[in-house]
C-alpha atoms as one frame of an Amber mdcrd trajectory, in Angstrom:
protein
 -15.573  25.012 137.911 -15.950  28.374 139.979 -15.167  28.240 143.803 -15.821
  30.314 146.589 -13.211  31.019 148.774 -13.709  31.684 152.574 -13.368  34.738
 154.917 -10.500  34.588 157.068  -9.826  37.109 159.901  -6.829  39.528 160.110
  -6.741  40.109 163.604  -4.425  37.624 165.028  -2.092  38.509 162.040  -2.306
  42.225 163.181  -1.589  41.240 166.917   1.663  39.619 165.634   2.562  42.719
 163.514   1.495  45.034 166.044   5.232  46.608 166.363   5.304  47.260 162.683
   1.692  48.580 162.327  -1.240  46.630 160.662  -3.012  49.612 159.079  -2.679
  48.438 155.578  -3.492  44.822 156.164  -6.551  43.777 153.777  -6.847  47.230
 152.296  -5.091  49.403 149.879  -0.826  50.049 150.124   0.113  52.968 151.543
  -0.359  56.047 153.607  -4.118  56.930 155.762  -5.941  58.905 152.837  -3.053
  60.849 151.514  -1.361  58.467 148.550   1.264  56.949 150.553   3.059  59.745
 152.316   2.265  60.762 155.928   3.107  64.547 156.796   5.497  65.014 159.601
   2.940  67.120 161.525   4.314  67.248 164.946   7.859  68.450 163.680   9.740
  65.412 165.079  11.598  62.968 162.968   9.224  60.309 163.041   6.674  60.496
 159.808   4.176  58.211 161.176   3.303  59.455 164.643   1.102  57.281 166.471
  -1.355  60.298 167.416  -1.962  61.586 164.141  -5.590  61.577 162.668  -6.677
  58.048 161.382  -8.698  59.167 158.152  -9.022  55.801 156.490 -11.082  54.055
 158.978 -10.546  49.751 159.304 -13.969  49.621 160.620 -15.555  50.609 157.777
 -18.755  49.070 156.153 -17.563  47.374 152.810 -20.835  47.979 150.524 -18.746
  46.138 147.567 -19.416  42.814 148.901 -17.298  40.443 147.111 -19.535  37.401
 149.317 -22.895  36.428 146.729 -25.907  35.794 148.808 -26.243  32.098 148.478
 -30.481  32.961 148.770 -29.710  34.349 145.480 -30.279  32.677 142.093 -27.153
  34.525 140.045 -27.273  32.211 136.743 -30.684  32.311 136.205 -30.678  28.136
 136.198 -33.650  27.897 138.609 -31.473  27.150 141.762 -29.650  28.818 144.654
 -26.633  27.534 146.244 -28.753  27.283 148.976 -31.244  24.999 147.089 -28.125
  22.600 146.541 -26.557  24.496 142.989 -22.494  24.034 143.567 -21.795  26.431
 140.900 -24.238  29.294 140.461 -22.011  31.261 138.359 -23.036  28.522 135.162
 -26.611  28.057 134.259 -25.627  24.698 132.769 -24.496  23.102 136.328 -27.557
  22.233 139.092 -29.184  19.344 140.595 -31.321  18.778 137.419 -28.430  18.689
 134.790 -27.094  15.717 133.813 -23.584  14.678 134.324 -21.467  15.353 130.969
 -18.199  13.267 130.757 -15.744  15.004 129.337 -14.104  14.058 126.082 -10.950
  14.028 125.032  -9.656  17.077 122.953  -7.994  16.277 119.343  -4.493  17.000
 121.136  -5.223  14.108 123.436  -6.143  16.656 126.172  -8.949  16.426 128.842
 -10.518  19.552 130.050 -11.097  20.032 133.852 -14.316  17.582 134.899 -16.703
  19.374 136.205 -19.723  18.204 138.638 -22.239  18.911 136.203 -25.380  17.877
 138.808 -23.872  19.074 141.928 -23.902  15.056 143.405 -20.361  15.615 145.004
 -18.666  13.310 141.956 -17.438  14.430 138.512 -17.852  12.653 135.256 -19.468
   9.882 136.677 -21.576   7.274 134.303 -24.576   6.050 134.983 -25.093   1.888
 135.507 -27.193   0.880 133.055 -30.274  -0.511 133.928 -31.546  -2.973 131.488
 -30.181  -6.132 132.371 -32.537  -9.251 133.422 -35.708  -8.250 131.218 -37.094
 -10.596 129.965 -38.303 -11.443 126.147 -42.003 -11.221 126.957 -42.062  -8.533
 129.819 -45.251  -6.316 128.740 -44.315  -3.688 131.834 -43.709  -0.536 129.887
 -41.472   0.937 132.491 -39.293  -1.938 131.244 -39.546  -1.153 127.571 -38.292
   2.440 128.296 -35.074   0.669 130.386 -34.230  -1.537 127.545 -33.555   1.821
 125.319 -31.127   2.659 128.408 -33.884   5.515 130.049 -33.346   4.755 133.601
 -33.566   7.839 135.977 -37.528   8.212 136.916 -38.832  11.402 137.148 -41.616
  13.076 139.490 -44.831  14.082 137.790 -45.024  17.499 139.311 -41.158  18.055
 140.151 -38.260  19.483 138.294 -35.925  16.641 138.049 -35.092  15.127 135.080
 -36.072  11.338 133.799 -39.425   9.058 132.536 -42.571  10.600 134.541 -44.688
   7.667 132.704 -44.985   5.137 129.829 -47.364   2.976 128.154 -47.655   0.643
 125.610 -50.365   2.063 122.814 -51.938   1.915 119.482 -50.755   4.013 116.678
 -53.200   6.760 118.178 -52.434   6.841 121.625 -55.020   4.531 122.754 -53.962
   2.018 125.157 -52.650  -1.169 124.028 -54.348  -4.424 125.021 -51.848  -6.567
 126.654 -50.125  -9.026 127.001 -49.309  -9.318 123.125 -46.816 -10.339 120.683
 -46.263  -7.458 118.879 -43.633  -6.410 121.622 -40.541  -7.940 122.378 -37.430
  -6.904 124.454 -34.346  -8.742 122.687 -31.203  -9.657 124.383 -30.171 -10.444
 120.605 -31.799 -10.395 117.275 -30.747 -13.130 115.115 -26.985 -14.631 115.348
 -25.906 -11.299 114.864 -27.563  -8.237 115.933 -26.147  -7.479 119.535 -27.720
  -4.272 121.359 -25.812  -0.929 120.651 -26.192  -0.576 124.437 -26.296  -2.089
 127.474 -28.213  -5.593 127.989 -31.754  -5.556 126.009 -33.488  -3.588 123.266
 -36.936  -2.964 122.414 -38.795  -4.895 119.469 -42.132  -3.910 118.149 -43.905
  -5.266 115.755 -46.437  -5.342 113.027 -46.223  -9.232 113.080 -44.358 -10.837
 116.050 -41.118  -9.178 118.185 -39.872 -13.118 118.357 -37.240 -14.770 115.816
 -37.236 -18.540 115.220 -36.898 -20.319 117.879 -38.713 -18.131 120.529 -41.470
 -18.781 121.908 -44.735 -17.286 119.947 -42.392 -16.641 117.022 -44.491 -16.054
 113.526 -42.946 -19.230 111.596 -44.149 -17.258 108.362 -44.021 -14.080 107.025
 -47.625 -12.682 107.910 -49.367 -12.891 111.331 -51.935 -10.836 112.576 -52.104
  -8.874 115.788 -54.772  -6.009 116.952 -56.068  -5.311 113.504 -57.575  -2.381
 112.306 -56.099   0.569 113.335 -56.258   4.898 113.728 -53.176   6.276 112.190
 -52.227   9.544 114.061 -53.339  12.597 111.895 -51.198  13.125 108.744 -50.021
   9.442 108.556 -49.529   7.193 106.698 -46.681   9.608 105.805 -46.944  10.068
 102.135 -43.823   8.726  99.908 -43.241  11.508  97.285 -44.049  10.076  93.494
 -45.307   6.895  95.603 -49.071   5.722  95.871 -50.371   6.010  99.170 -53.023
   4.512 101.458 -54.582   5.886 104.597 -55.340   2.406 106.090 -53.432   0.817
 109.132 -53.416  -2.438 110.799 -51.342  -4.300 113.204 -50.337  -0.920 115.116
 -48.404  -0.730 118.377 -46.195   1.703 119.926 -44.420   2.925 123.182 -45.373
   6.174 124.846 -42.934   7.902 126.809 -43.681  11.681 128.755 -40.332  12.790
 129.601 -38.721  15.561 131.224 -35.121  16.624 129.636 -32.298  17.592 132.064
 -32.139  21.282 132.338 -29.185  21.002 130.532 -29.656  19.395 127.603 -29.870
  20.851 124.118 -31.462  17.665 122.603 -31.368  13.734 122.442 -30.675  10.728
 120.071 -32.626   7.660 119.680 -31.063   4.601 117.647 -33.103   2.047 115.714
 -33.386  -0.349 113.042 -35.848  -1.069 110.643 -36.835  -4.805 109.129 -39.816
  -5.693 106.761 -41.130  -8.136 104.459 -42.073  -5.898 101.898 -38.639  -5.376
 100.151 -37.913  -5.357  97.753 -41.377  -6.470  95.824 -43.369  -3.647  97.084
 -41.253  -0.997  97.130 -43.174   2.703  95.819 -46.338   0.749  96.309 -49.357
   1.501  98.947 -48.390  -1.441 101.154 -45.373   0.402 102.912 -45.502  -0.132
 106.040 -43.848   2.340 108.289 -42.073   3.375 111.897 -42.603   7.147 113.106
 -41.452   8.706 116.230 -43.896  10.788 116.956 -43.056  14.119 119.193 -45.401
  16.521 120.939 -45.055  19.041 121.494 -43.280  18.920 117.685 -40.330  19.892
 117.402 -39.069  22.768 114.569 -37.973  20.864 111.297 -40.270  17.579 112.082
 -42.761  16.031 109.724 -46.520  16.037 111.740 -44.494  15.588 114.748 -42.530
  12.796 113.321 -38.633  12.883 113.543 -37.581   9.968 112.329 -37.492  10.272
 108.362 -34.451  10.549 105.718 -32.532  13.298 104.147 -35.258  13.249 101.171
 -38.137  13.311 104.188 -39.016   9.598 103.382 -40.636   7.916 106.568 -38.938
   5.149 107.572 -39.979   2.113 105.670 -38.808  -0.045 102.673 -38.493   3.285
 101.071 -36.211   5.101 102.989 -32.923   5.461 101.664 -30.581   3.865 104.089
 -32.438   0.395 103.858 -28.592  -1.170 102.714 -29.289  -4.874 104.800 -30.177
  -7.374 101.822 -29.519 -10.244  99.279 -28.807  -8.440  95.805 -31.586  -9.559
  93.725 -30.568  -9.363  89.697 -34.294  -9.053  89.087 -34.207  -6.124  91.011
 -30.801  -4.545  89.906 -31.651  -1.110  91.429 -31.265  -2.525  95.346 -27.313
  -2.490  95.156 -27.500  -3.780  98.763 -23.917  -2.760 100.173 -24.139  -3.930
 103.384 -25.189  -7.623 102.577 -27.557 -10.138 104.031 -25.290 -10.933 106.719
 -27.144  -9.310 109.394 -30.538 -10.814 108.652 -29.221 -14.045 109.785 -31.561
 -15.781 112.245 -34.264 -12.964 112.175 -36.839 -14.540 109.795 -36.170 -11.945
 107.506 -32.872 -13.695 106.041 -35.035 -15.891 103.471 -36.123 -18.572 106.351
 -39.751 -16.568 106.514 -39.474 -14.933 103.093 -37.596 -12.950 101.437 -36.882
  -8.943 103.017 -34.481  -6.954 104.341 -33.561  -4.119 107.009 -31.970  -0.707
 107.363 -28.731   0.057 109.314 -28.587   0.867 112.317 -30.036   4.613 112.728
 -29.621   7.766 114.608 -31.924  10.663 114.622 -30.721  13.488 116.660 -33.618
  15.704 117.922 -34.025  19.301 119.905 -35.071  19.847 123.205 -35.336  22.667
 125.418 -33.520  21.653 128.877 -36.084  20.979 131.778 -38.785  20.861 128.965
 -41.792  18.286 129.507 -42.685  15.890 126.200 -43.959  13.237 124.848 -42.072
  10.539 122.430 -44.626   7.674 120.522 -42.224   5.281 118.917 -45.270   3.091
 116.643 -45.023   0.671 113.911 -47.833  -0.513 111.571 -48.752  -2.549 108.612
 -49.920   0.167 105.765 -53.002  -1.329 102.854 -53.328  -4.499 104.494 -52.038
  -7.091 107.557 -50.044  -8.937 105.683 -45.786  -9.250 105.227 -44.544  -7.735
 108.351 -42.417  -5.643 109.784 -40.014  -5.183 112.837 -38.340  -2.448 114.331
 -35.345  -2.801 117.301 -34.987   0.500 119.302 -32.295   0.702 121.550 -29.545
   3.964 122.921 -31.795   7.176 123.840 -29.534   9.495 125.038 -29.521  12.843
 125.825 -27.204  15.870 124.099 -25.921  18.433 126.519 -22.840  19.768 124.756
 -23.242  22.372 122.172 -25.817  24.173 119.787 -29.129  22.463 119.644 -28.994
  19.664 116.576 -30.997  19.899 113.900 -33.267  17.019 113.375 -31.370  14.322
 111.229 -30.952  10.817 110.601 -27.939   8.980 109.392 -26.318   5.607 109.588
 -24.722   5.291 113.135 -20.707   4.932 112.902
């Protein structure tokens, strides 16, 4: 961390050293304008006569001042020292930055901690904010908190965080509330816990409930909002599979966000479940989950950032659909993760056969300080039966390294 040293007076020191002279304290070493050797111009043996001409006046004006002007934004990050920038030589340090907790190096060493957000503390971890949110809570700001989005930002300011949140249909129109298609889960089934914090957000084309919870569907198919309107470019066609333009029972959470000034990207984590598996893989009934970003980042597909390495949207066609029970009648699906984490979800056969992806993480680039929206949405494609559910957890800002490319991979 860069530090600014204060000025100090040399006059008391000069007084203390008056017996030997103090002309060079704070200046360069040597004589007075002559390279360091005084001429004995008065023919005595004192080469430092008190009556000689002082040609290097000690009271001159220092035109190359060592003190920065605190009202000037030296690093171009939008803040001056007077406005709270505690390191005006580092554009990633200012009051609108997010604190970056230093990770250990490979050799075990750790970088010096930095007060990235200029709050007087270093490497502090913000407390979680999603404890105690009820299953049937329909406050969209609590939906954001279930994703670990705790900071609230002003609409017309420069501070970072959630500017607004709304439960919507897939096309962004406000959703009628309350609805069983939204559920804040502290556990999903008997073995799926939140990746972060105390809760995670469930969105479903049926009911976002598991067996035994109030309002649970009890079967593979429950109707919700009915016929919907897909965003432009959706449902996204799967290569070499038939498509359908018809969506039903769509629901979503739309977040208006402002990125921290030092952010280069963000990541979201989610898990998709569907009763369409395995019978309706690569058919026109492929329910989908999207994360639609506006303005669309480079590398997105019609603004959607949630897709696999082959460009498949998140559906039963995604290559990461790996949590399932092996079926000899569908040997092409080897289900490497097995069915264990389907237990107690309804997708375990108690409501009908189904499956799920692994927990997935999608990284997305962002410009520091930018305003943008993310709309998480899910729907039934082609009809209203054989429902699908997505769990969303762990929205996290990325503030180190280069901006990431859009990429979806299983969580480590």
